[in-house]
Each structure stands twice: as structure tokens, then as C-alpha cells.
XYZ file of C-alpha atoms in Angstrom:
165
model
C 25.980 -3.464 -9.525
C 22.577 -3.492 -10.741
C 20.464 -4.821 -7.103
C 17.060 -5.331 -7.733
C 15.658 -5.277 -3.785
C 12.497 -7.004 -2.542
C 10.146 -6.115 -0.075
C 7.673 -9.493 -0.485
C 3.747 -9.621 0.389
C 0.600 -11.156 -0.856
C -1.238 -7.776 -1.703
C 1.969 -5.950 -2.515
C 5.094 -6.837 -3.525
C 7.210 -3.924 -3.262
C 10.559 -3.821 -5.801
C 12.811 -1.000 -6.232
C 16.239 -1.138 -8.407
C 19.294 1.141 -7.730
C 23.148 0.925 -9.030
C 26.339 1.449 -6.750
C 28.364 3.878 -7.737
C 31.188 5.066 -7.207
C 29.564 8.280 -5.339
C 26.745 5.888 -3.799
C 23.294 4.958 -5.115
C 21.660 5.765 -9.291
C 18.097 5.156 -8.746
C 16.415 3.598 -11.774
C 13.356 2.528 -11.340
C 10.213 1.378 -7.656
C 6.749 0.110 -7.597
C 4.828 -2.279 -6.340
C 3.157 -5.936 -8.286
C -0.129 -5.748 -6.211
C -2.547 -8.710 -5.835
C -6.176 -7.492 -4.995
C -7.690 -10.202 -1.971
C -10.737 -10.865 -4.152
C -8.904 -12.866 -6.779
C -8.187 -16.449 -5.805
C -5.188 -16.988 -4.415
C -2.930 -18.981 -7.087
C -3.754 -16.533 -9.603
C -1.836 -14.080 -6.979
C 0.649 -15.917 -6.636
C 1.152 -16.442 -10.271
C 0.901 -12.827 -10.367
C 3.491 -12.305 -8.096
C 5.622 -14.569 -10.235
C 5.180 -12.582 -13.677
C 5.151 -9.139 -11.933
C 8.845 -10.457 -10.713
C 9.192 -11.605 -13.603
C 8.564 -8.560 -15.462
C 10.918 -6.571 -13.360
C 14.257 -8.551 -13.799
C 13.316 -9.162 -17.770
C 13.721 -4.949 -17.781
C 16.357 -3.884 -15.644
C 18.337 -7.223 -16.166
C 19.420 -6.928 -12.474
C 23.029 -9.455 -11.380
C 21.652 -9.880 -8.055
C 18.393 -9.871 -5.805
C 18.322 -9.137 -2.294
C 14.671 -9.818 -0.559
C 13.427 -9.180 3.090
C 13.740 -13.010 5.131
C 10.291 -13.878 6.635
C 10.474 -12.526 10.429
C 7.311 -12.643 12.381
C 4.038 -12.952 12.267
C 0.989 -12.826 14.602
C -1.461 -14.285 12.043
C -0.489 -18.338 10.911
C -2.228 -17.680 7.374
C -0.874 -13.774 6.637
C 2.709 -15.691 7.544
C 2.396 -18.923 5.528
C 0.821 -16.204 2.257
C 3.545 -14.013 2.285
C 5.910 -17.126 2.676
C 4.188 -18.523 -0.941
C 5.253 -15.466 -1.921
C 8.266 -15.713 -1.216
C 8.338 -18.944 -3.069
C 7.021 -17.666 -6.265
C 9.376 -14.729 -6.309
C 12.427 -16.844 -5.359
C 11.395 -19.556 -8.007
C 11.010 -16.006 -10.498
C 14.971 -15.958 -9.680
C 16.119 -19.043 -10.438
C 14.411 -18.840 -13.457
C 16.080 -15.647 -14.497
C 19.759 -17.687 -12.888
C 19.955 -14.952 -10.310
C 21.859 -15.151 -6.831
C 19.804 -13.485 -4.347
C 19.741 -13.322 -1.597
C 17.522 -12.429 2.465
C 17.909 -10.252 4.807
C 16.417 -9.902 8.504
C 14.012 -6.401 8.533
C 16.266 -5.816 12.173
C 19.286 -6.165 9.575
C 17.976 -3.695 7.113
C 16.351 -0.741 9.945
C 20.587 -1.596 11.379
C 22.153 -0.239 8.238
C 19.534 1.876 6.936
C 18.811 4.140 10.267
C 21.420 3.286 12.388
C 18.518 1.600 14.481
C 17.898 -1.998 14.529
C 14.121 -0.802 16.187
C 13.435 2.201 13.585
C 10.099 2.355 12.292
C 8.206 2.419 8.865
C 8.060 5.626 9.128
C 11.898 6.279 9.385
C 12.790 3.981 6.474
C 10.756 5.797 4.489
C 12.016 8.916 5.428
C 15.966 8.106 4.909
C 15.685 6.286 1.549
C 13.551 9.614 0.691
C 16.504 11.683 1.719
C 19.072 9.504 0.085
C 17.496 9.114 -3.496
C 15.030 12.861 -3.816
C 12.324 11.175 -4.055
C 8.997 13.056 -3.652
C 5.308 11.080 -3.058
C 2.654 10.920 -5.479
C -0.551 12.266 -3.459
C -2.842 9.642 -3.227
C -0.394 6.184 -2.457
C 1.027 7.364 0.795
C 0.510 3.495 2.297
C 1.641 1.368 -0.367
C 5.537 3.907 -1.357
C 6.291 1.694 2.214
C 6.554 -1.402 0.530
C 8.413 0.367 -1.790
C 10.800 2.414 0.234
C 11.109 -0.877 2.336
C 12.713 -2.599 -1.076
C 14.640 0.612 -1.267
C 16.473 -0.371 1.665
C 16.550 -3.871 1.184
C 18.561 -3.621 -2.130
C 20.856 -1.060 0.124
C 21.262 -2.950 2.698
C 22.890 -5.906 0.216
C 25.300 -2.803 -1.049
C 26.483 -2.387 2.027
C 26.892 -5.477 3.282
C 28.998 -6.793 0.134
C 31.321 -3.734 -0.140
C 32.257 -4.469 3.111
C 32.949 -7.812 2.520
C 35.098 -7.230 -0.225
C 37.367 -4.387 1.865
C 40.803 -5.794 2.530
């Protein structure tokens, strides 16, 4: 099964595309849809929509898994991220794909064994699973892609657990 994982955001939306195999997971692609905070909010949402639509067109995933908005200390940030999630879900809907959302704590538990794992632990685990070496100067942004890959793996593990007798 080919899975697109998405870590939603307005400045950076991380994505990761994996395929499940009998031997584990095959990494197909990962990256970011980035916007500039100086751009109008509507334009930023349009760029996120088009970016995710482009990833879907390029990779033809069978399913999409996205991180659920959990909590934000800043209500304006929560609203903006919620709007980004809305345009992402619209892109997925237009592609005719099923979408599943997972709480951050659930993803952390499945990936690291602890629902309280930090970003560094998620990133480290994802790098080990896929043998990824970060490019210099892009360390902060790999966090979003690593989260997206973790969400994709979370979905793969949840659906394989359901599929077992």
C-alpha cells in the first residue's frame, strides 16, 4: 500500500510517501510545501493546496494520513493550521482518496513506544528506519518531513493491525 503522510502547517507542511512491503517500508519521497509569512494568507493556503495536489499527482498514493490538530497555545496559530488542514483535506477529497487523521500522541506511541516522545526522538527513529542522512542547513525543516513519515508509518501499522485475524 502506498501512503502519503502529512504534517500540516502554514509555514511548512511536511509530507512523506512510503510503500509497505513484506520486508517493511520503502521510502518513495519526502519534503516540504513551504510558504512565506509575508505572503497573503489566502495565497499561502492556495500554495499548500497546490503543493499537496502535486504530491498526490506525482505519487498516486492509495491513502492519506494526516496529523490531527491537537493543541495550540496561540488561538490564531491553531486557526491558521486548521485552515491549512482544511485545504489539504480538500485536495485529498478532489483526488478521491480516503484520509485518516491521527493524534500526535498516538503517532509518538506507535513510532517510539512512548506517547511523550519529543521531536528529536521521532526524527532519530525515522532516520534509522529509512537510513536518511540530513542535508546540511536543512535540519530544522527535516522535523516536518520526519513527522509526516512517522504519520505514514503510524497508518501502516494501524491498518496492518486491523487486518490481522
